[in-house]
CSV table of C-alpha atoms in Angstrom, one decimal:
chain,number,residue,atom,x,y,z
S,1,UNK,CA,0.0,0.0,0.0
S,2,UNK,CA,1.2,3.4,-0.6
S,3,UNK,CA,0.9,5.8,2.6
S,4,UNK,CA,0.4,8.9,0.2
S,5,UNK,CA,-2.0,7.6,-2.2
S,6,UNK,CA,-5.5,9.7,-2.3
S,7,UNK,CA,-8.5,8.2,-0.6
S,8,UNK,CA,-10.8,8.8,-3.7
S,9,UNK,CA,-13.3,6.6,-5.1
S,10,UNK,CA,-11.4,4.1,-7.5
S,11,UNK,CA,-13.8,5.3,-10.3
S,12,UNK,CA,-13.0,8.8,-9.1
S,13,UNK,CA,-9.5,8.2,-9.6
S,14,UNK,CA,-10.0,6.7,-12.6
S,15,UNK,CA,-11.8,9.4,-14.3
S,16,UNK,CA,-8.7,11.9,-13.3
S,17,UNK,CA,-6.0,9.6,-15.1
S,18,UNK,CA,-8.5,9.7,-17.9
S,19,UNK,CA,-9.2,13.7,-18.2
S,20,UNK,CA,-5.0,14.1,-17.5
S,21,UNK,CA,-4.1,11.5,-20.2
S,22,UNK,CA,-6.1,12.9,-22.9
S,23,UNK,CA,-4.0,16.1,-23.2
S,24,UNK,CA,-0.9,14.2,-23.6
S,25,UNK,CA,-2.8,12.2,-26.6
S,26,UNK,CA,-4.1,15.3,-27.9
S,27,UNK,CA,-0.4,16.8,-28.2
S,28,UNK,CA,0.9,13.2,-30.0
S,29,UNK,CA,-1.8,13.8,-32.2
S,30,UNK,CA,-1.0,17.7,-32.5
S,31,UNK,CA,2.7,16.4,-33.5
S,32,UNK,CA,1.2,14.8,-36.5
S,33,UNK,CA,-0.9,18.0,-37.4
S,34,UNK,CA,2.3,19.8,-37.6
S,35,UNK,CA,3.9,17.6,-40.1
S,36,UNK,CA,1.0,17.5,-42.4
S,37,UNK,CA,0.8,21.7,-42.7
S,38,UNK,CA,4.2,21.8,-42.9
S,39,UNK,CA,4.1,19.7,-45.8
S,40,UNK,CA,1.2,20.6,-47.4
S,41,UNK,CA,2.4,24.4,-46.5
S,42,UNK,CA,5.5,23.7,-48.7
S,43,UNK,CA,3.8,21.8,-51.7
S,44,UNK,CA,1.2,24.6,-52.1
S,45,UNK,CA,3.8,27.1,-52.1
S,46,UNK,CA,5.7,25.4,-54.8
S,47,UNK,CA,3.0,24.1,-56.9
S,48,UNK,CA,2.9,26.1,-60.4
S,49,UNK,CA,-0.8,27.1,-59.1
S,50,UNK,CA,-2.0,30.6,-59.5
S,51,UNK,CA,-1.4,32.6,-56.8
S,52,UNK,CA,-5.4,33.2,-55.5
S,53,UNK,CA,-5.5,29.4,-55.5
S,54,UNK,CA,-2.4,29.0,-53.4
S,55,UNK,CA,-3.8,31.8,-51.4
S,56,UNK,CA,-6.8,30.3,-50.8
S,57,UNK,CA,-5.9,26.7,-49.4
S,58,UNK,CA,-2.9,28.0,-47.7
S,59,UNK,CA,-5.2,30.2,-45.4
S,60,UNK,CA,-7.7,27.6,-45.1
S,61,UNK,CA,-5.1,25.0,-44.1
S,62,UNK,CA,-3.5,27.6,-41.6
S,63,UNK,CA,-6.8,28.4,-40.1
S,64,UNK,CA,-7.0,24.4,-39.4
S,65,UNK,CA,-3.6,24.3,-37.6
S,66,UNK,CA,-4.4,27.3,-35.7
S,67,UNK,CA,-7.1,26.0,-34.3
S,68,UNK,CA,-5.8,23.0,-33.6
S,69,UNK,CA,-2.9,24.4,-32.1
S,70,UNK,CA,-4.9,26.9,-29.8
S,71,UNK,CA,-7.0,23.9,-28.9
S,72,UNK,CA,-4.0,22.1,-27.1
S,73,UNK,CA,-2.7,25.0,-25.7
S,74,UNK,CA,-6.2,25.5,-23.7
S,75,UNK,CA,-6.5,21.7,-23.0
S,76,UNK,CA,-3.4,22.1,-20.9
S,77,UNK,CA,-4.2,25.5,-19.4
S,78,UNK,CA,-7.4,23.8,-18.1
S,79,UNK,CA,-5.3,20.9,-16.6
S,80,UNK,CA,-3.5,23.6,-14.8
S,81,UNK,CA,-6.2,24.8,-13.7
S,82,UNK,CA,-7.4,21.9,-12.7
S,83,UNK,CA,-4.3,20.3,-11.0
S,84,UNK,CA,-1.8,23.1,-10.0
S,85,UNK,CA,-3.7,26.4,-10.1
S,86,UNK,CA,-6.6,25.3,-8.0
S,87,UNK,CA,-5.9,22.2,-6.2
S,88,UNK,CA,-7.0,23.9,-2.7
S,89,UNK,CA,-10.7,24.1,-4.0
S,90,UNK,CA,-13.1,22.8,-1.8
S,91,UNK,CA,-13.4,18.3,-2.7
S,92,UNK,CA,-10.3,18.6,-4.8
S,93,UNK,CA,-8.9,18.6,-8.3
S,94,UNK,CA,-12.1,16.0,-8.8
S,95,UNK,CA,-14.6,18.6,-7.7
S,96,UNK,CA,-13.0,21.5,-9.6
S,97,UNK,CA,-12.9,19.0,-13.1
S,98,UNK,CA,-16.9,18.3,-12.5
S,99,UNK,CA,-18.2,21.2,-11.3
S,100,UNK,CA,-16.3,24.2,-12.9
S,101,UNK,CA,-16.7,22.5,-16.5
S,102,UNK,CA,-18.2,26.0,-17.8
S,103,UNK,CA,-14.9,28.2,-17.2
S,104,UNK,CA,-13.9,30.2,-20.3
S,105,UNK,CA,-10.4,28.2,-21.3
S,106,UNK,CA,-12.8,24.8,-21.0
S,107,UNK,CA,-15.5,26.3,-23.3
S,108,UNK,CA,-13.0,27.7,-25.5
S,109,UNK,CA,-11.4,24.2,-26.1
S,110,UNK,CA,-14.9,22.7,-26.6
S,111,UNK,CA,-15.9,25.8,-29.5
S,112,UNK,CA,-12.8,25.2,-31.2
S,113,UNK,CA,-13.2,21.5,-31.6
S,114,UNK,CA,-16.8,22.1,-33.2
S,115,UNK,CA,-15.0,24.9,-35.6
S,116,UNK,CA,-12.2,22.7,-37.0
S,117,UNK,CA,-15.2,19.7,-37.4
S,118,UNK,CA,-17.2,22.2,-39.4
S,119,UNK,CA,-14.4,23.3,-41.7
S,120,UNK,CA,-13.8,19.8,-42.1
S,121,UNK,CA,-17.1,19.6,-43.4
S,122,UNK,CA,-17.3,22.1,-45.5
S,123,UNK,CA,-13.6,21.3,-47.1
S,124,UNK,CA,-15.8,17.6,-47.8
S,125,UNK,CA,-19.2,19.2,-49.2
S,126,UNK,CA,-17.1,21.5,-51.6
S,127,UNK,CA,-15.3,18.8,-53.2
S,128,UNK,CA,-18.6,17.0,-53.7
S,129,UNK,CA,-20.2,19.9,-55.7
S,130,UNK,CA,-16.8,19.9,-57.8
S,131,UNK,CA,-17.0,16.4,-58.4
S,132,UNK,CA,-20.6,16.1,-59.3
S,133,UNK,CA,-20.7,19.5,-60.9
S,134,UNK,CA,-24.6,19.7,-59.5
S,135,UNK,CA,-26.2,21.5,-56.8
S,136,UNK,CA,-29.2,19.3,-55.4
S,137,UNK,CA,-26.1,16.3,-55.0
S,138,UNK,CA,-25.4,18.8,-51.6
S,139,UNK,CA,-29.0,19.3,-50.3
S,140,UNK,CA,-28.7,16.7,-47.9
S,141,UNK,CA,-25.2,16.9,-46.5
S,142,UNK,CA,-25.8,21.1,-46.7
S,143,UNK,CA,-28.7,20.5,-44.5
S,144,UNK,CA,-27.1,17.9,-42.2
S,145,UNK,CA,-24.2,20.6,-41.7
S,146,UNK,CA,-26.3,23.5,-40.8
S,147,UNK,CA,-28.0,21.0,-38.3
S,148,UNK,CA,-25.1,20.0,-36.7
S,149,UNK,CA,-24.1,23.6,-36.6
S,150,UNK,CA,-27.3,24.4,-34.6
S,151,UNK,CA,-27.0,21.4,-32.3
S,152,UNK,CA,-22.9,22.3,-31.5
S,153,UNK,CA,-24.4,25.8,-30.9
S,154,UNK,CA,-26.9,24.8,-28.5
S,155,UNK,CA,-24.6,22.0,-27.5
S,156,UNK,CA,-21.5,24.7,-26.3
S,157,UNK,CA,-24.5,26.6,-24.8
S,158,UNK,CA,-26.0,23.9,-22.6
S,159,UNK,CA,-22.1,23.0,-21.5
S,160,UNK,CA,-21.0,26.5,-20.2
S,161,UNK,CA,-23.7,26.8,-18.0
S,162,UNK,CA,-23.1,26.9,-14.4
S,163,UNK,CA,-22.8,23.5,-12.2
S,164,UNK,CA,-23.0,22.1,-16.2
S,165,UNK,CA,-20.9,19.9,-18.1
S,166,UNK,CA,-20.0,17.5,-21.1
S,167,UNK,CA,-21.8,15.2,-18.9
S,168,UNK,CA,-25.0,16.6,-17.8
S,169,UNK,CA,-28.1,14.8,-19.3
S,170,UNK,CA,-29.2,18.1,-20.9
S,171,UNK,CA,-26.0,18.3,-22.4
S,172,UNK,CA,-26.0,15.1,-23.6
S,173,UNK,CA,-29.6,16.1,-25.0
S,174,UNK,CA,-27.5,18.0,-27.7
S,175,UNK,CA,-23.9,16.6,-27.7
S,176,UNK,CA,-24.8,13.1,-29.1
S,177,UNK,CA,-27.1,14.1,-31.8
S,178,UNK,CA,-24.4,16.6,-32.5
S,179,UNK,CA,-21.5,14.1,-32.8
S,180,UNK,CA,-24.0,11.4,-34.5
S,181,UNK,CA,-24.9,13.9,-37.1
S,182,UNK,CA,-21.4,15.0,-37.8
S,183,UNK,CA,-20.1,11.6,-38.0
S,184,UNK,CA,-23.2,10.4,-40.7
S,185,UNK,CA,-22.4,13.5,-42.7
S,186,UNK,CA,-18.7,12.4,-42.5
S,187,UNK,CA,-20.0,8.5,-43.9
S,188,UNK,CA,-22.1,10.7,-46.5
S,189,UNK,CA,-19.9,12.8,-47.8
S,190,UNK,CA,-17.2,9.8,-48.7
S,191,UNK,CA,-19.4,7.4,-49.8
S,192,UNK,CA,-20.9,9.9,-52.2
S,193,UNK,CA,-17.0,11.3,-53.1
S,194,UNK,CA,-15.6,7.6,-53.6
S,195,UNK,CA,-18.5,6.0,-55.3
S,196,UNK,CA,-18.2,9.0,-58.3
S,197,UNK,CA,-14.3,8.7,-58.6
S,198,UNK,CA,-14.8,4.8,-58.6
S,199,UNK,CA,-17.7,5.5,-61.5
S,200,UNK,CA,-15.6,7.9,-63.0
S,201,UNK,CA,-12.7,5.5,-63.2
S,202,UNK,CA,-14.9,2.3,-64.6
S,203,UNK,CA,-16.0,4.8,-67.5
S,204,UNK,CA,-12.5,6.3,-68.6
S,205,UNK,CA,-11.3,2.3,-68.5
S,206,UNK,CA,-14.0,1.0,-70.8
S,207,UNK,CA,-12.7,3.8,-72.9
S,208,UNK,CA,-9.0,4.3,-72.7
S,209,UNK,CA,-7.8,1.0,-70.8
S,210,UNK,CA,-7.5,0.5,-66.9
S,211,UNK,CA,-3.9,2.7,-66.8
S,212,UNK,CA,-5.9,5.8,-67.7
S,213,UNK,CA,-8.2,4.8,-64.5
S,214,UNK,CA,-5.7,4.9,-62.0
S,215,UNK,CA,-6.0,8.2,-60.9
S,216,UNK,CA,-9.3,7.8,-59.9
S,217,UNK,CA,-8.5,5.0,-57.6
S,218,UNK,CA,-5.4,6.6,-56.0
S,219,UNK,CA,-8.5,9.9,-55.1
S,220,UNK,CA,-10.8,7.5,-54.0
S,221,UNK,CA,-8.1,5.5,-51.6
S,222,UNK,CA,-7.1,8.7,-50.4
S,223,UNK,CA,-10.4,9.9,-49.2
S,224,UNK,CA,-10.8,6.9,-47.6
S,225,UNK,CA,-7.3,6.9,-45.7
S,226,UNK,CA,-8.4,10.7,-44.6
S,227,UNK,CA,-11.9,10.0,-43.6
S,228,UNK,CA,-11.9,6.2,-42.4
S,229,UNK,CA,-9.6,7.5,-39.0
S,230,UNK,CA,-12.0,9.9,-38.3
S,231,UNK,CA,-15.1,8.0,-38.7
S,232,UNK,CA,-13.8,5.1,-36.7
S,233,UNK,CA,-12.5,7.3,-33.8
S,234,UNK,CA,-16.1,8.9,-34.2
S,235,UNK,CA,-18.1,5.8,-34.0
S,236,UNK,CA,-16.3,4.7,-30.6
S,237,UNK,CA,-16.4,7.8,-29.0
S,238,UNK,CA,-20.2,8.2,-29.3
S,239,UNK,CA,-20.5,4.4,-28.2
S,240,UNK,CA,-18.6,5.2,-25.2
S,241,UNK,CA,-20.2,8.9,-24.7
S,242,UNK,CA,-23.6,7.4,-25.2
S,243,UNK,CA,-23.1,5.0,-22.3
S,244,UNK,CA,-21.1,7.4,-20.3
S,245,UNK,CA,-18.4,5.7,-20.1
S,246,UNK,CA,-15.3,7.9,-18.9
S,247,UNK,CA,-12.5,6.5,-21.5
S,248,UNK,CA,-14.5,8.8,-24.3
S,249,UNK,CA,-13.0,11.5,-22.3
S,250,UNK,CA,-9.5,10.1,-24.2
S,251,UNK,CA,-11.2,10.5,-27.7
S,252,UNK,CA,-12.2,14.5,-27.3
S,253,UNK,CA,-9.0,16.1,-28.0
S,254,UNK,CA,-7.5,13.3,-30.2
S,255,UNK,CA,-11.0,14.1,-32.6
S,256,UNK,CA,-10.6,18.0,-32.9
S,257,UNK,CA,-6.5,16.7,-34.0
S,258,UNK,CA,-7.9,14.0,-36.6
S,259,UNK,CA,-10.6,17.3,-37.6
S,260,UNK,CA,-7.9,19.2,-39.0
S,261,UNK,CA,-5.5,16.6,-40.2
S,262,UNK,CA,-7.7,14.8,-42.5
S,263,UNK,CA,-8.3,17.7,-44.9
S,264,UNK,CA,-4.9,18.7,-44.8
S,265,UNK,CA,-4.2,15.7,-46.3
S,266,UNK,CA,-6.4,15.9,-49.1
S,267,UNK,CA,-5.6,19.5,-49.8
S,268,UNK,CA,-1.5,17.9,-50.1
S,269,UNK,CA,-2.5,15.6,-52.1
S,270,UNK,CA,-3.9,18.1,-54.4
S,271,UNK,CA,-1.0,20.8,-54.2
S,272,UNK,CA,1.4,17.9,-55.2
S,273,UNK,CA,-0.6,17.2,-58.2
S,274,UNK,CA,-2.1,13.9,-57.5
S,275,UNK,CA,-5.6,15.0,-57.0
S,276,UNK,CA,-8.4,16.7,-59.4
S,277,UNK,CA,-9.5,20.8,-58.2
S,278,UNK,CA,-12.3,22.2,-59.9
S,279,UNK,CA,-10.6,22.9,-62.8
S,280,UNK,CA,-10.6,19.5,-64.1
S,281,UNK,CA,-13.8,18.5,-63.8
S,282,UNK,CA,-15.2,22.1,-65.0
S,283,UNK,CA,-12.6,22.3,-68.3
S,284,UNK,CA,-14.7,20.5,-71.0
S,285,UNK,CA,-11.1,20.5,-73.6
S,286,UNK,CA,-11.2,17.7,-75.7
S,287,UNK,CA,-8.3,15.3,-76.5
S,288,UNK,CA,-7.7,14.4,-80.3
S,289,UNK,CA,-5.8,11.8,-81.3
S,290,UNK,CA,-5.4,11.5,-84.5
S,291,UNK,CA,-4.5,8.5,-86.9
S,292,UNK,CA,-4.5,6.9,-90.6
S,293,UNK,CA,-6.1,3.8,-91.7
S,294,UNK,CA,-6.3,2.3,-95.4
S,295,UNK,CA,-9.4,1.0,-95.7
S,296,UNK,CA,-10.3,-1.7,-98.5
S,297,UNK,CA,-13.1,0.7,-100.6
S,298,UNK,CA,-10.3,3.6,-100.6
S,299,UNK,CA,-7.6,1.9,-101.8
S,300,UNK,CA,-9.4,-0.1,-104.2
S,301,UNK,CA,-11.6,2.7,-105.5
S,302,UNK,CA,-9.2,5.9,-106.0
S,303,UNK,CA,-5.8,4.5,-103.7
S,304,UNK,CA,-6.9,7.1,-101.1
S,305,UNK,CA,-6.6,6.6,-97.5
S,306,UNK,CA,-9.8,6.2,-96.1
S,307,UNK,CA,-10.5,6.8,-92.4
S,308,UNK,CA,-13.2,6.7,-90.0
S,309,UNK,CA,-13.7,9.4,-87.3
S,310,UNK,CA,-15.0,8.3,-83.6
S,311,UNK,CA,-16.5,10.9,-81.6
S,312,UNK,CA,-17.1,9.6,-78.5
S,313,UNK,CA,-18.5,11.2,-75.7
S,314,UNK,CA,-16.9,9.8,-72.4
S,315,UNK,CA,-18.6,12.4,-69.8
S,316,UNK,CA,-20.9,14.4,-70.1
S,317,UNK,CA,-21.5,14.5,-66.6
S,318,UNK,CA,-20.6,11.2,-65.9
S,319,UNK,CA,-24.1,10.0,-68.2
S,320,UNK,CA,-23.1,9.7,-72.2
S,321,UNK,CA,-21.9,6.9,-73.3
S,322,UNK,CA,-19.6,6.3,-76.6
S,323,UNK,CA,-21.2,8.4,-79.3
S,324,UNK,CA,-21.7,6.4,-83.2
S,325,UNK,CA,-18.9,5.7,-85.1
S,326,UNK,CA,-19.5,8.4,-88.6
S,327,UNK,CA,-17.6,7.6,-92.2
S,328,UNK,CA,-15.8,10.4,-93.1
S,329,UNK,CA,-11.9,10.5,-95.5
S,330,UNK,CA,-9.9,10.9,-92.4
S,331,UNK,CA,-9.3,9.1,-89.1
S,332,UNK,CA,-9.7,11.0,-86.7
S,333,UNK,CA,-10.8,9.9,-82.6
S,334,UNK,CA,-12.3,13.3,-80.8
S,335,UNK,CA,-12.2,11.7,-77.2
S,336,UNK,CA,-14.2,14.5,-75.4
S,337,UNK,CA,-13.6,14.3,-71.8
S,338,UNK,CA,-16.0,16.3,-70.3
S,339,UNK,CA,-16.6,16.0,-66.4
């Protein structure tokens, strides 16, 4: 036996190792967010992109890592708080953790992990609309954003309140149909993203041979390598949270880190080139390739090549198929890829 263990409550205890440990496994986390803007940070800069476009990620990406940064920083400020600025408060470190859940660093930390999720999102609903090049494809995920939006609001709300917390039943009221919306749109929005690439890539194979394809399967494995962390983490913390179980406690700050990493990574993957912006699915520039063929009738009739000219259609949003083959004196294949 130690002499100078605490008297608490196993569970008690228990639920302290659990709120201290889940700082440290938000700063791992954090050490992997750094890597991934750093890198993406450099390939933007020295991608041949226009300069608005380079603008424009590299200030979203950056608002992502700020966040994300600002989030561990308060994280440990409220462990101070909770351990070494206040540990004379009346019942303890314990007490001060369950009953002083609405100071401003804790609420903070808690807003900031809902803005990084919703930038997420958006990052994810954008590159839908791109991909599918039509509105009403975003309805549903649009409206399951701005609802998660209104339940994080009212969420945050119900947490700052006095003698409130992450674990009050009114809280819980709008935290888990918060995190179970978020993590459905999250399902939604890759499902929807991977099953168009993997369409996309089926179609440009039946036309131009499976090497042509590839690109659209190395998109569609990345978005699932992003999104597939995120949504797993997600689907055992709202298990655990559900059943209040105190271990989701460990998941909170390693989420708002896997928020902001996974669409860094995509936005990498596009400054280094081996991803598709708007530009290629918009740009409706056809390929020619053209060739000579000696057909019988020609050479027989006047010793003239004769030739044939395909015009096939590969995309027009994703829906025409190979257009007729037409007679004409030259060969000529007008492979219109139009996404």
């Amino acid at each position: 036996m130690n002499p100078y263990a605490t008297q608490e409550a196993p569970e008690l205890l228990w639920l302290e190792r659990i709120n201290h440990a889940s700082v440290f496994i938000g700063a791992i986390a954090f050490g992997v967010t750094i890597i991934t803007y750093c890198m993406c940070s450099y390939y933007i800069l020295q991608s041949g992109k226009p300069a608005a476009w380079k603008c424009k990620w590299l200030l979203y990406v950056t608002a992502l890592f700020s966040l994300a940064c600002v989030n561990v920083a308060l994280n440990i400020r409220f462990n101070e708080l909770v351990y070494i600025d206040n540990r004379g408060y009346p019942g303890g470190p314990l007490a001060f953790l369950l009953q002083q859940q609405a100071v401003p660093v804790n609420i903070a930390g808690n807003s900031e992990t809902i803005v990084i999720s919703f930038l997420s999102d958006a990052l994810l609903i954008y590159r839908c609309f791109i991909v599918y090049q039509r509105w009403w494809v975003i309805v549903i995920p649009a409206i399951m954003w701005i609802a998660s939006t209104v339940f994080a609001v009212l969420f945050t709300i119900q947490a700052a309140l006095p003698q409130s917390s992450l674990w009050a039943q009114k809280t819980l009221d709008f935290a888990l149909p918060y995190f179970s919306i978020v993590m459905a749109l999250n399902a939604l929005l890759t499902i929807l993203l991977v099953g168009r690439l993997l369409y996309m890539r089926r179609k440009i194979a039946s036309v131009l041979g499976g090497e042509h394809g590839r690109m659209y399967s190395h998109i569609a494995t990345t978005l699932l390598e992003s999104a597939v962390p995120y949504g797993l983490v997600s689907f055992v913390f709202i298990i655990l949270y559900g059943t209040k179980n105190t271990v989701a406690n460990l998941f909170i700050p390693f989420l708002a880190q896997l928020a902001a990493i996974s669409p860094t990574l995509i936005v990498l993957r596009v400054a280094r080139g081996f991803d598709m912006n708007n530009e290629t699915f918009a740009k409706q520039e056809p390929l020619k390739i053209k060739f000579q063929h000696k057909t019988p009738e020609s050479s027989t009739d006047n010793g003239a090549d004769g030739s044939q000219e395909v015009s096939m259609a590969v995309f027009r949003s994703m829906s025409e198929s190979i257009s007729r083959l037409r007679s004409n004196k030259e060969q000529e294949t007008d492979i219109s890829s139009v996404v």
